Coordinates of C-alpha atoms and ligand atoms in Angstrom, one line a residue:
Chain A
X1 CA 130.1 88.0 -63.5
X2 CA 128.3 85.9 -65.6
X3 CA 127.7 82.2 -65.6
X4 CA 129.5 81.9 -69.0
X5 CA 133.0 83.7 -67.9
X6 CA 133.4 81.2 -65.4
X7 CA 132.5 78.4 -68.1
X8 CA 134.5 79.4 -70.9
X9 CA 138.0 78.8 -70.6
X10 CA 138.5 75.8 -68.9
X11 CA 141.8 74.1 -70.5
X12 CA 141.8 72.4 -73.8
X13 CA 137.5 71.9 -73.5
X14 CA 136.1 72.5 -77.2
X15 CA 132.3 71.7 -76.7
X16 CA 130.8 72.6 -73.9
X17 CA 127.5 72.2 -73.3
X18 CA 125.3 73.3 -70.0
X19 CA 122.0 73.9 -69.1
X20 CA 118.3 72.5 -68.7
X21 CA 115.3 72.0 -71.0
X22 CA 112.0 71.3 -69.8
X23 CA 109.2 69.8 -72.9
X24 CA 105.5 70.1 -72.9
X25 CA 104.0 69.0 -69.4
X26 CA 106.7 70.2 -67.3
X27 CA 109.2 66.8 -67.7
X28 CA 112.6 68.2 -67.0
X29 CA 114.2 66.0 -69.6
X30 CA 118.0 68.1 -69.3
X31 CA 118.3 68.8 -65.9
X32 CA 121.3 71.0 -65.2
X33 CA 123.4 69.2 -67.3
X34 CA 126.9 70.2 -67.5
X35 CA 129.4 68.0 -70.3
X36 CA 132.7 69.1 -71.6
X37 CA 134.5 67.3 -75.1
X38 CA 137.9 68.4 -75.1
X39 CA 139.5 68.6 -78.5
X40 CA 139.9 65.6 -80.8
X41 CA 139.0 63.2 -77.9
X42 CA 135.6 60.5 -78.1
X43 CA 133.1 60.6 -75.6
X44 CA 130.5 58.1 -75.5
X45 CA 127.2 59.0 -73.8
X46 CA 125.3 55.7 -72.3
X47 CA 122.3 55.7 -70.1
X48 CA 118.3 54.3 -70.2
X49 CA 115.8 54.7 -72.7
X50 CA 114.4 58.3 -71.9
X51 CA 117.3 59.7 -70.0
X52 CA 118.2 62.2 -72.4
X53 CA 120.8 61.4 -74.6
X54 CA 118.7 61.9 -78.0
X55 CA 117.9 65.7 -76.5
X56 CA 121.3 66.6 -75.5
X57 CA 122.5 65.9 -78.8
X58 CA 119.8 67.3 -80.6
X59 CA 120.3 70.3 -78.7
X60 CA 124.4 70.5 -79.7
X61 CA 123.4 70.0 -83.0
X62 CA 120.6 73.0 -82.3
X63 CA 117.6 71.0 -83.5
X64 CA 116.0 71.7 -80.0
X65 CA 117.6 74.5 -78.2
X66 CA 118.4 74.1 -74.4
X67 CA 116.0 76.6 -72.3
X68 CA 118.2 77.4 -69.9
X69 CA 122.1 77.6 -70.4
X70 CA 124.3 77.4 -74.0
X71 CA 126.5 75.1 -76.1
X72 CA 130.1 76.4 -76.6
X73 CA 131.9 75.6 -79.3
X74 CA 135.7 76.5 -80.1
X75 CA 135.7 79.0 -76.7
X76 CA 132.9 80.4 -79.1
X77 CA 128.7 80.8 -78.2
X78 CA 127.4 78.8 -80.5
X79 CA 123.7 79.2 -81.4
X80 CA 123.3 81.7 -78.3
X81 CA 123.6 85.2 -77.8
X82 CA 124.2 86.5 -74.1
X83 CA 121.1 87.8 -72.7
X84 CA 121.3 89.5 -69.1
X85 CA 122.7 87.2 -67.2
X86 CA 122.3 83.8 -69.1
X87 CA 121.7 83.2 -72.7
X88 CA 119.1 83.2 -75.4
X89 CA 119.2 80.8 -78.9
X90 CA 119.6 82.9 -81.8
X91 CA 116.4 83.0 -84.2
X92 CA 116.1 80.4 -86.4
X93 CA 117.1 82.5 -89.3
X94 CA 120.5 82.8 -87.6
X95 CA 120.7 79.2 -86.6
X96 CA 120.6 78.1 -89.8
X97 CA 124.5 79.3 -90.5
X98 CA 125.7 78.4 -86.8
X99 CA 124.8 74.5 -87.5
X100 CA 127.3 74.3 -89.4
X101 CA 130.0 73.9 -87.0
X102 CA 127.8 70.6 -85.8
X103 CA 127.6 67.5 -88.2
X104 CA 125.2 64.8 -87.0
X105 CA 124.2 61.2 -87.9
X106 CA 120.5 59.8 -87.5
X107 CA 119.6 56.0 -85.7
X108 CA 117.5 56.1 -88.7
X109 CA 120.1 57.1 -91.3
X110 CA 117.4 60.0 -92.9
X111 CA 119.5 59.7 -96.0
X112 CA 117.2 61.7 -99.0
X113 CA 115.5 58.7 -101.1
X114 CA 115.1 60.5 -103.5
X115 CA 119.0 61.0 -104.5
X116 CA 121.8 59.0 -105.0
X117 CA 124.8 58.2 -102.5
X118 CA 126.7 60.6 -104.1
X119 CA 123.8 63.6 -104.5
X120 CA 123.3 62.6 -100.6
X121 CA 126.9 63.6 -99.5
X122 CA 126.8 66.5 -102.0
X123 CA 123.7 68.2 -101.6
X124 CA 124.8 70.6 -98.4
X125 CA 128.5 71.7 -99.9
X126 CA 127.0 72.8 -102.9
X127 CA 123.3 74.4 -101.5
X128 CA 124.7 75.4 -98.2
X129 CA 128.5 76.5 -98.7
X130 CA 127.9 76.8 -102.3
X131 CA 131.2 75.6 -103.3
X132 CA 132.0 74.6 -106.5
X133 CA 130.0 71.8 -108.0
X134 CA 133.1 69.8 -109.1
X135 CA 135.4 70.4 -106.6
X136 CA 132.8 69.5 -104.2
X137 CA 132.2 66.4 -106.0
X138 CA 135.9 64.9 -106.2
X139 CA 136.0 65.4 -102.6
X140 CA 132.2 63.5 -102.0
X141 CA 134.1 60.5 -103.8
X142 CA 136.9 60.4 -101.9
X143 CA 134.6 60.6 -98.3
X144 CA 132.7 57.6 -99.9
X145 CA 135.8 55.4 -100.7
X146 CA 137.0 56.8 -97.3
X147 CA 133.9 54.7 -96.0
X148 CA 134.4 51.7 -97.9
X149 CA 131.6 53.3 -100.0
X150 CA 133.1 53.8 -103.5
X151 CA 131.5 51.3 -105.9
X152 CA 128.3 52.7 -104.6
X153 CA 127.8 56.1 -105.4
X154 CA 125.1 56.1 -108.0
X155 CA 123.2 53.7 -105.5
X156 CA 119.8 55.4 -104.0
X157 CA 119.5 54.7 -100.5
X158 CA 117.1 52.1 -101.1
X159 CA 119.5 49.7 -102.7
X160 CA 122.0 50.3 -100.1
X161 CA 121.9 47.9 -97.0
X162 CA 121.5 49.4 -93.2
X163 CA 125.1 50.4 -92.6
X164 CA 125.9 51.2 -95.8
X165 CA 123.2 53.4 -96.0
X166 CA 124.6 54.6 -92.5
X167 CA 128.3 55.2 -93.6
X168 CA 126.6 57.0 -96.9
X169 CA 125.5 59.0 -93.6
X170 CA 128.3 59.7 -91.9
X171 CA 130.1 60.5 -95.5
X172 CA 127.7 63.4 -95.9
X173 CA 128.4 64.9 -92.5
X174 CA 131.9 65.1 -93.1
X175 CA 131.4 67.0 -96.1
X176 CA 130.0 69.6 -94.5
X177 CA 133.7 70.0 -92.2
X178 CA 132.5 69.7 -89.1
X179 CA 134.3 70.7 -85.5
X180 CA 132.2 68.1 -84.0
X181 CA 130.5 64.6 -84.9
X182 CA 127.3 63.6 -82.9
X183 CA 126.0 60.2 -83.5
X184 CA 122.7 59.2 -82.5
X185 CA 122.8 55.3 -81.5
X186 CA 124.3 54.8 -84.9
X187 CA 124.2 50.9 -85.0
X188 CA 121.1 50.4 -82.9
X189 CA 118.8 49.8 -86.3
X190 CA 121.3 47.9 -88.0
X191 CA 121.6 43.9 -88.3
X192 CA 124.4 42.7 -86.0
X193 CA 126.6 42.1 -89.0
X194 CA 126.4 45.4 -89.8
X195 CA 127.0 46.6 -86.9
X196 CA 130.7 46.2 -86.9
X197 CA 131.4 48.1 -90.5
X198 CA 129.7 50.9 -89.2
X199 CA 131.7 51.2 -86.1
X200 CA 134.9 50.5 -88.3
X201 CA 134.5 53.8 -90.2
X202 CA 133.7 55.5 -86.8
X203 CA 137.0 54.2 -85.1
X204 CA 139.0 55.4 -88.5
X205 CA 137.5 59.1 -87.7
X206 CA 138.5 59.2 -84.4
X207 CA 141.7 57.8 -85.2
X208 CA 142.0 61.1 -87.9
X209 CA 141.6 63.9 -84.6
X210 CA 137.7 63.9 -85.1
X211 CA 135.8 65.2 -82.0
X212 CA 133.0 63.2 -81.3
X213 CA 129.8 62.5 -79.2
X214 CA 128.2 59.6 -79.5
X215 CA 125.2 58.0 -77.7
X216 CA 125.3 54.4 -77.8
X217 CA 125.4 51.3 -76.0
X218 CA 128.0 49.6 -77.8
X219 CA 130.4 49.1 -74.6
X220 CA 133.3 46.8 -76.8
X221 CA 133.5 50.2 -79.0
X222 CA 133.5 52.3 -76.0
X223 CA 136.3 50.0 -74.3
X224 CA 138.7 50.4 -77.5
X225 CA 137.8 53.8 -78.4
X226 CA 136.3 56.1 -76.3
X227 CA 138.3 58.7 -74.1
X228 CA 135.1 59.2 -72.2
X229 CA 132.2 57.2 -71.1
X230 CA 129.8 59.9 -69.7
X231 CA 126.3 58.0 -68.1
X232 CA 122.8 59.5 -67.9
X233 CA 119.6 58.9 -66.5
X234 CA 116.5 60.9 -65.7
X235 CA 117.9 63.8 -67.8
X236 CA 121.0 64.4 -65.5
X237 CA 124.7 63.5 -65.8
X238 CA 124.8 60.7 -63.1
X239 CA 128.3 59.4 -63.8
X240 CA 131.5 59.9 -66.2
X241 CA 134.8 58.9 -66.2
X242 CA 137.2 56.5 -68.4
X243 CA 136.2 53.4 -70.4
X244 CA 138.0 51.1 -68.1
X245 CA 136.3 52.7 -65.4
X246 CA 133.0 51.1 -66.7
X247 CA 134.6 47.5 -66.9
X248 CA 136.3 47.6 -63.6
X249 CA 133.7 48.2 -61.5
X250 CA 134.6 51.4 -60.1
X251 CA 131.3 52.8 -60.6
X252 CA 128.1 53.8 -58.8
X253 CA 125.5 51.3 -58.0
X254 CA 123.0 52.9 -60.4
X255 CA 125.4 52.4 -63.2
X256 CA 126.6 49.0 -62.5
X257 CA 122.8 48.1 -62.8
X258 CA 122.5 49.4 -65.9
X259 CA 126.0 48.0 -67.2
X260 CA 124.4 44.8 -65.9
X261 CA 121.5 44.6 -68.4
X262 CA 123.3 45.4 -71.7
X263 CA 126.4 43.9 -71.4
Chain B
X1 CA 61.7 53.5 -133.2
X2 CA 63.0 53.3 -130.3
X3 CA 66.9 53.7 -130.3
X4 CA 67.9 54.9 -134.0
X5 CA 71.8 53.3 -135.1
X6 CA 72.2 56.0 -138.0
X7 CA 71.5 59.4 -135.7
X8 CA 74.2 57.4 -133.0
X9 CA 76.9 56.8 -135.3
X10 CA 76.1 60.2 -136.9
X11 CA 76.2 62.4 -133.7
X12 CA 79.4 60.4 -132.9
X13 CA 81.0 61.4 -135.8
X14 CA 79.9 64.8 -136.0
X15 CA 82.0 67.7 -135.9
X16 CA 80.2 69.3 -133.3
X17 CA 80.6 66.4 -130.7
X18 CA 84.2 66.1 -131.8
X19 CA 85.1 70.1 -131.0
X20 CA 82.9 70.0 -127.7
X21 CA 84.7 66.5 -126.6
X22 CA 88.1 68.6 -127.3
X23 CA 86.8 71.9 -125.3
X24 CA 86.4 68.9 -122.1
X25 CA 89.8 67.6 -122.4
X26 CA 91.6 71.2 -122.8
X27 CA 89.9 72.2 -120.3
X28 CA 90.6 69.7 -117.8
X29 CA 93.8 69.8 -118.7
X30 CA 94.5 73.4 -118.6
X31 CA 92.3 74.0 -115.3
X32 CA 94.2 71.5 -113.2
X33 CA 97.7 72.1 -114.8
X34 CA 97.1 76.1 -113.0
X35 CA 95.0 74.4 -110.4
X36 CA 98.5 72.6 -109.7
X37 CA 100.6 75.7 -109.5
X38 CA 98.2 77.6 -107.5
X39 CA 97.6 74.8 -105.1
X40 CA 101.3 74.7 -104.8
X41 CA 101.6 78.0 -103.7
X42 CA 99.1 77.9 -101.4
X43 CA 100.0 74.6 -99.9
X44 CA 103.3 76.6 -98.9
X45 CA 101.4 79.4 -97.8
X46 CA 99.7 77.0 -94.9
X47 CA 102.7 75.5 -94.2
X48 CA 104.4 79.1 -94.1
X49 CA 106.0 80.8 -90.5
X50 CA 103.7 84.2 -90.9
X51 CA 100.5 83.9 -89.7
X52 CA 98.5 86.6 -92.0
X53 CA 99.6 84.4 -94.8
X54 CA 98.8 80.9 -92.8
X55 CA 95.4 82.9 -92.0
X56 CA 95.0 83.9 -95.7
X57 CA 95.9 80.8 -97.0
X58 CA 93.6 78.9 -94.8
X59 CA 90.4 80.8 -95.0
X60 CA 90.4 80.8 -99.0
X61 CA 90.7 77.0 -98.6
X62 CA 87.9 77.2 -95.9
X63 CA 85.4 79.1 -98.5
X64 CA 86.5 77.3 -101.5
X65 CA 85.9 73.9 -100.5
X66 CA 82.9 74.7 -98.2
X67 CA 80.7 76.0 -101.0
X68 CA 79.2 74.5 -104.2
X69 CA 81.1 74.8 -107.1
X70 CA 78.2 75.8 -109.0
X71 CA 77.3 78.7 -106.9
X72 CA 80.8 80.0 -107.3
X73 CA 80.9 79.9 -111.0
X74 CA 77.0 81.6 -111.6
X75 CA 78.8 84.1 -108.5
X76 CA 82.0 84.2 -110.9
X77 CA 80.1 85.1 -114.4
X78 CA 77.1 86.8 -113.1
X79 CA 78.5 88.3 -109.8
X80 CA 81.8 90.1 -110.7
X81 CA 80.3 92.3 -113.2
X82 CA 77.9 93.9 -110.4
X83 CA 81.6 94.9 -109.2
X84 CA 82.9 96.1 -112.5
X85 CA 84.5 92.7 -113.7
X86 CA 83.4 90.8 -117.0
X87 CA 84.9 88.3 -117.3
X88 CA 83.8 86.1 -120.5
X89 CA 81.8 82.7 -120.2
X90 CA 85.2 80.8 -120.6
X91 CA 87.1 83.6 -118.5
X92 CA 85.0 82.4 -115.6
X93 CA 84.4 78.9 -116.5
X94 CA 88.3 78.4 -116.1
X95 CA 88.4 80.5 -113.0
X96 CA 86.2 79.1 -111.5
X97 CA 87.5 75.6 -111.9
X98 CA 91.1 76.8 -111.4
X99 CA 89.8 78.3 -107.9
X100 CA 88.1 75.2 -106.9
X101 CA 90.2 72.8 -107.6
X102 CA 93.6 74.8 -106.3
X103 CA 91.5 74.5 -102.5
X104 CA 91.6 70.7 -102.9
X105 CA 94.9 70.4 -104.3
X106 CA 96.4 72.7 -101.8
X107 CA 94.9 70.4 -99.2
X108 CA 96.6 67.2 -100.6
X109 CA 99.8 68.3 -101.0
X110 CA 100.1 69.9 -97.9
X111 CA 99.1 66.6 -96.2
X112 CA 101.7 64.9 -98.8
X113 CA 104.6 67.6 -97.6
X114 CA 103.6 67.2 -93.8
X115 CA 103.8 63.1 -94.4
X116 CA 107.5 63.1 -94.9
X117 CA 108.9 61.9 -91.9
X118 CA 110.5 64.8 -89.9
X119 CA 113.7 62.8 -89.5
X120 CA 114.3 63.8 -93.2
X121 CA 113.6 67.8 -92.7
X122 CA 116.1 67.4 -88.9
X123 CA 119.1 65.9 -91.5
X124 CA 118.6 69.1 -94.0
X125 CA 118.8 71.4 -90.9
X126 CA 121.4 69.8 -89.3
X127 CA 123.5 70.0 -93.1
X128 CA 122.9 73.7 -92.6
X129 CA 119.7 74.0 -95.4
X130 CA 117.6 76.9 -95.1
X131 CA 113.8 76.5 -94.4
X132 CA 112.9 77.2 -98.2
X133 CA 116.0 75.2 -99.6
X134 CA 114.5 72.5 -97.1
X135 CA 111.0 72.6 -98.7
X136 CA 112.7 72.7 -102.5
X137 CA 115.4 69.8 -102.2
X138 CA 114.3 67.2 -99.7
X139 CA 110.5 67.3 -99.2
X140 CA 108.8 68.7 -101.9
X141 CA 110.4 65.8 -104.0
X142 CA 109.6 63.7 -101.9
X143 CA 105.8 65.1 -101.2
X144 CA 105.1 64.8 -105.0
X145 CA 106.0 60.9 -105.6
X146 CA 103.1 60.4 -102.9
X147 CA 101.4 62.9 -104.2
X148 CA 101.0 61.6 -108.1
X149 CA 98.0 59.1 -107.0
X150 CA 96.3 61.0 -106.2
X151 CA 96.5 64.1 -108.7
X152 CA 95.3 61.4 -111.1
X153 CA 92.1 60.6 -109.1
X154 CA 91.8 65.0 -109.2
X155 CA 92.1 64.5 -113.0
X156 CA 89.5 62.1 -113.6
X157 CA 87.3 64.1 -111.2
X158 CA 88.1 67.2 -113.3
X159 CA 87.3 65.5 -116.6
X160 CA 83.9 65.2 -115.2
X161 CA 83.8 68.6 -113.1
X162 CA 83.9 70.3 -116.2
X163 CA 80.6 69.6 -117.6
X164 CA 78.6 72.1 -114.9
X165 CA 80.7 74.9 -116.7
X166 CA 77.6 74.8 -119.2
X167 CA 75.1 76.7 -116.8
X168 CA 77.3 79.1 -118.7
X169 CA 76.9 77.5 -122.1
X170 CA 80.8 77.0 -122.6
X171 CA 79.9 74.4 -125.6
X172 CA 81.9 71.0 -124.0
X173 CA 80.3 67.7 -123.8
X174 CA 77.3 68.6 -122.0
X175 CA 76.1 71.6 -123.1
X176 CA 76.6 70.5 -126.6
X177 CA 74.9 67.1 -125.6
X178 CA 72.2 69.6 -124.7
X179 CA 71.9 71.8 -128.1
X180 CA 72.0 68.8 -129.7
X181 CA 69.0 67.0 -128.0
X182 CA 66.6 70.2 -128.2
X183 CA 67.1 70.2 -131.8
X184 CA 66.8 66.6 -132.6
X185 CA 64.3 65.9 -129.0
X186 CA 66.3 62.8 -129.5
X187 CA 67.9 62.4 -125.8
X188 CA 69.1 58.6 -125.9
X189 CA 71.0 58.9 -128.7
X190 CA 73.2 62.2 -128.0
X191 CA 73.5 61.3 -124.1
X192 CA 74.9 58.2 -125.5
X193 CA 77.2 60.0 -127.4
X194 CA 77.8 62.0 -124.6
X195 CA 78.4 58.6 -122.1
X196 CA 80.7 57.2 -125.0
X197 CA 83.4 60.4 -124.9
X198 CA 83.4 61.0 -121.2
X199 CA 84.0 57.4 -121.3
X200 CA 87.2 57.3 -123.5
X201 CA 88.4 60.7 -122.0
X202 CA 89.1 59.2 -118.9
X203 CA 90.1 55.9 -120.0
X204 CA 92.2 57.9 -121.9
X205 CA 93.5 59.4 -119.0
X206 CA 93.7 55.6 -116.8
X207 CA 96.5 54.8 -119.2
X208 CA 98.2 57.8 -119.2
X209 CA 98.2 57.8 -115.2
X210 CA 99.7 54.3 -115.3
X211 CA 102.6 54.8 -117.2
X212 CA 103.5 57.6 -115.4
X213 CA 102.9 55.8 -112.6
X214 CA 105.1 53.3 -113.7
X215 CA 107.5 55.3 -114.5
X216 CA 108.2 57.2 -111.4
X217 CA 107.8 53.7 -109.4
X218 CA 104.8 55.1 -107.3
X219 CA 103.9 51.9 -105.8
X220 CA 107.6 50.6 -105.3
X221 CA 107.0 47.6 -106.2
X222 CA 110.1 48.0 -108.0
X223 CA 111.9 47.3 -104.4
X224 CA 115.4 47.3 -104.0
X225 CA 116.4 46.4 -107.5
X226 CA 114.7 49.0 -109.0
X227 CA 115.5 52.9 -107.9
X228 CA 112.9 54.3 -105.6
X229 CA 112.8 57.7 -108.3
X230 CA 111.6 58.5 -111.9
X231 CA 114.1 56.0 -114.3
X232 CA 115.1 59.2 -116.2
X233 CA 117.1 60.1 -112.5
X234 CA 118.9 56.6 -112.5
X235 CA 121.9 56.3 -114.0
X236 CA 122.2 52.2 -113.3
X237 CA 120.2 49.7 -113.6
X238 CA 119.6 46.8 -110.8
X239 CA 122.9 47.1 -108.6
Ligands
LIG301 N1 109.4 66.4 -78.5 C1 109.2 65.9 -77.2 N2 108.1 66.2 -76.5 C2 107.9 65.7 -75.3 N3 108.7 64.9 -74.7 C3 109.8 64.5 -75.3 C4 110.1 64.9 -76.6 N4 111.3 64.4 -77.0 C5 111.7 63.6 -76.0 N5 110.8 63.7 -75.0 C6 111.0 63.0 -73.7 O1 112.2 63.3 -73.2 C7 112.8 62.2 -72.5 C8 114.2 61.9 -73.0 O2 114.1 61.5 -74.3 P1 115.4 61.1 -75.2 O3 114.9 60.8 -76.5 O4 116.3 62.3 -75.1 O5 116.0 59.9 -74.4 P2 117.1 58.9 -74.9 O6 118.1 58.8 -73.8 O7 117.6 59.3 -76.2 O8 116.3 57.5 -75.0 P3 116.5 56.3 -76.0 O9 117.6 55.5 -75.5 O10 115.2 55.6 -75.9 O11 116.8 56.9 -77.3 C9 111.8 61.0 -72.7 O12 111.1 60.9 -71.5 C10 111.0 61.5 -73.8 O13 109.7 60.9 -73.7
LIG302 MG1 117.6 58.4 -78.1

C-alpha cells in the first residue's frame, strides 16, 4: 500500500500537505512535514525567521514543489502524479492549470504596476479562465467594494497605500475562486495602521467558509480567528494545536520562547 | 582663404547634402526599428526553456557583438556573393546594421526582462498564467519602461553607426561628405557641413527621446500622484 492510501481520507481534511524538500547545499528546509486544513477552517502557521513557513506555502501554491511527498487537495493529488511508491510534480506545463485550485497573497503585495486595481484583479479570469470580459469585470467590482476597495479601481498600485495595495491583492486571488487562500505574512510590510484593515478583510473571508493558511505572527488575529495555530522551526512541524492553547501556556518550552519574543 | 562662408552656406543648402542627411535618418530609423523586433525575438530566445534555441540564440549574440561591425558589413556585401547571395549596397548596408544592432539590443532587454523582480513573475503563476502569457502581460511591460533609456542612447549611437555603411558608398552624410570634398578638395567646409547635420539629427532625436520619456514617466518622478504608466493608460488624473 502506498503512503498516499493511508493519507487520503482522513475525515473532513481538505489540504493536505506532506513531505520534505531539501535546496541547494543539502539544508533540509521541509523536513517530514505533515499539515492537514480541514474544510473552511483558518490555520495560522507561526514559527522563526527561516523555519519554513515561506516554503511550505510556496510549495501548496506549487511555486516550489516538495521533493519528497504531495499536496492534496479536495481528497484530490494536486500538482502530483503517483510514481511507484511516492509521488512525482507534474511538468510545468501541467502545473500551470493545477494552480488554480491555490490562490496566494505576497508580503510584498506583487500587484502588476503597470495596471490599474481593477486590470490587477481582472487579468487571470479573463487570460487564464477566459471568461467573459464583462462578466468578469462586474464581479472584479464587487471583490473590490468587498475589500473596502471600490472608489479605487482605476488607481495603479502606485497610488494605492500598503494595505490597500494588499487588499487590491487579496481581491485578485479571489477572483480566480480559489479552494484555498495562502497568505504569506500579509501585514508584515505594512505600517501598523494598516495593519488592522488588512486583517479586517481577512477575518470577513474566513467568516464567508474560506479555507485558509496563513503564515504570520499576528497572535491577536490568531486568538480571534484562527482554528489552528500550527508552529515551526528548523523546517519541521514542532507544535500545533488551538489558539488558546498558545495564550494559556500549554505549550512546549521551544514555543513559549518564541511566544515570548513577539508577543 | 582659409575658411570660405559662400561654399559653407552653399553645401548646407545643397540638395545633395539634404538627400544624404535624409538617407542617415531613414536609415537609423528603419535599422533599429527591425533591430528592435529582432532583438526582441531573440531576447526571448535566451530566456527560452530549449536549449538548441538558448544555444542558438546565444552564440549569434556571441559573434555579433564580438566582431567589428565593419568587417561584417565588407563580409555581408563582398562575402555572400562568393556563396551565391547579392545582396545590393543598401541590401547589406541595412543588414548589416539590423544584425548588429539586434545582438546589442537582445542583450539589453533581456537584462531589462530578467530585472523585474521575480515576486511579479511568482503572482502570474500562482493566478494560473502560462510561461508565454507571463512574458506578454506582466514583464515585458514592465521590461520596456526600463528599457526606453536606454533604446534612446542605441538611437543616438545608430545615428552615428550609420556613417561606416559608406565603405559601401550608400550616399548618407559621410560618403557624400566624401564626394563632395574630392571634387571641391575643400575638406573644412563639407566636414562642417557634415558636423552641422549629425549635429541636429541627434539633437533632433534628444527631444524626441524626452518627450517620450516624459510621457511614459521613465524617471517617476511623477511619484504617487502621477500614474507610474504611459498617460494615454490612465484614465484619472492625481487621485
Ligand atoms: N531558493 C532558496 N534557495 C536556498 N535556500 C532557500 C531558498 N529559499 C529559502 N531558503 C532557505 O530555507 C529556509 C527556510 O526559509 P523560509 O523562507 O521558508 O523561512 P520562513 O519561515 O518563511 O522565514 P521568514 O519568517 O524569515 O519569512 C531558510 O534557511 C532559507 O535560507
Ligand atoms: Mg517567509
Amino acid at each position: 500500500m502506498t503512503r498516499t492510501a493511508t493519507r487520503t481520507t482522513p475525515d473532513g481534511d481538505f489540504l493536505h500537505v506532506w513531505g520534505s524538500k531539501t535546496f541547494g547545499s543539502g539544508l533540509r528546509v521541509l523536513d517530514d512535514v505533515d499539515l492537514s486544513v480541514p474544510r473552511g477552517s483558518v490555520t495560522v502557521l507561526i514559527g522563526p525567521s527561516g523555519s519554513g513557513k515561506t516554503t511550505l506555502l510556496r510549495a501548496v501554491a506549487l511555486l516550489a514543489p516538495l521533493d519528497t511527498g504531495c499536496v492534496l487537495l479536495d481528497g484530490r493529488l494536486h500538482g502530483y502524479r503517483e510514481a511507484g511508491d511516492g509521488h512525482r510534480v507534474l511538468p510545468e506545463r501541467e502545473l500551470v492549470r493545477a494552480r488554480l485550485g491555490v490562490g496566494m497573497v505576497f508580503q510584498n503585495f506583487n500587484l502588476f504596476p503597470h495596471r490599474t486595481a481593477l486590470q490587477n484583479v481582472m487579468l487571470a479570469p479573463v487570460k487564464t479562465l477566459r471568461r467573459p470580459r464583462a462578466e468578469v469585470e462586474e464581479e472584479a467590482r464587487a471583490l473590490l467594494r468587498r475589500v473596502g476597495l471600490g472608489d479605487r479601481t482605476d488607481n495603479y498600485p502606485a497610488q494605492l497605500s500598503g494595505g490597500q495595495q494588499q487588499r487590491v491583492a487579496i481581491a485578485r486571488a479571489l477572483a480566480m475562486r480559489p479552494k484555498v487562500m495562502l497568505f504569506d505574512e500579509p501585514t508584515s510590510a505594512l505600517d501598523p495602521e494598516m495593519v488592522h484593515e488588512v486583517l479586517g478583510a481577512m477575518k470577513e473571508l474566513a467568516e464567508s467558509g474560506m479555507t485558509m493558511l496563513i503564515a504570520s505572527h499576528e497572535m491577536g488575529f490568531a486568538r480571534e480567528v484562527a482554528d489552528r495555530v500550527v508552529f515551526m522551526d528548523g523546517g519541521r512541524i514542532v507544535e500545533q494545536g488551538e489558539p488558546e492553547q498558545f495564550f494559556t501556556g500549554t505549550v512546549g518550552p521551544r514555543v513559549r520562547e518564541f511566544l515570548d519574543k513577539i508577543l | 582663404m582659409v575658411w570660405d562662408w559662400d561654399l559653407f552656406v552653399e553645401q548646407l543648402t545643397s540638395t545633395g547634402f539634404l538627400e544624404a542627411a535624409w538617407t542617415t535618418v531613414w536609415l537609423t530609423v528603419v535599422a533599429e526599428g527591425l533591430a528592435v523586433a529582432l532583438g526582441g525575438v531573440v531576447a526571448l530566445g535566451m530566456l527560452s526553456t530549449s536549449r538548441p534555441v538558448v544555444a542558438i540564440s546565444g552564440l549569434y549574440v556571441w559573434i555579433w557583438r564580438g566582431t567589428p561591425i565593419l568587417v561584417q558589413l565588407l563580409v555581408l556585401y563582398f562575402g555572400l556573393p562568393q556563396i551565391g547571395i547579392r545582396p545590393s549596397v543598401l541590401q547589406a548596408a541595412l543588414l548589416g546594421l539590423v544584425l548588429n544592432e539586434g545582438a546589442y539590443i537582445a542583450v539589453l532587454l533581456r537584462a531589462n526582462l530578467l530585472a523585474v523582480p521575480v515576486g511579479q513573475s511568482d503572482a502570474g503563476r500562482v493566478l494560473g498564467l502560462r510561461r508565454w502569457q507571463r512574458i506578454r502581460l506582466i514583464l515585458l511591460p514592465q521590461a520596456i519602461r526600463t528599457f526606453l533609456p536606454a533604446l534612446g542612447n542605441q538611437v543616438n549611437s545608430m545615428i552615428k553607426t550609420t556613417s561606416l555603411v559608406s565603405v559601401l558608398s550608400v550616399q548618407e552624410l559621410l560618403a557624400h561628405t566624401r564626394d563632395t570634398v574630392s571634387e571641391t578638395y575643400r575638406p573644412f567646409e563639407a566636414f562642417a557641413v557634415a558636423t552641422v547635420y549629425y549635429l541636429a539629427i541627434s539633437s533632433l532625436w534628444n527631444l524626441v527621446q524626452w518627450a517620450l520619456e516624459r510621457r511614459s514617466d521613465v524617471t517617476r518622478r511623477g511619484g504617487r500622484r502621477r500614474p507610474a504608466v504611459p498617460a494615454q493608460l490612465s484614465r484619472i488624473g492625481a487621485p
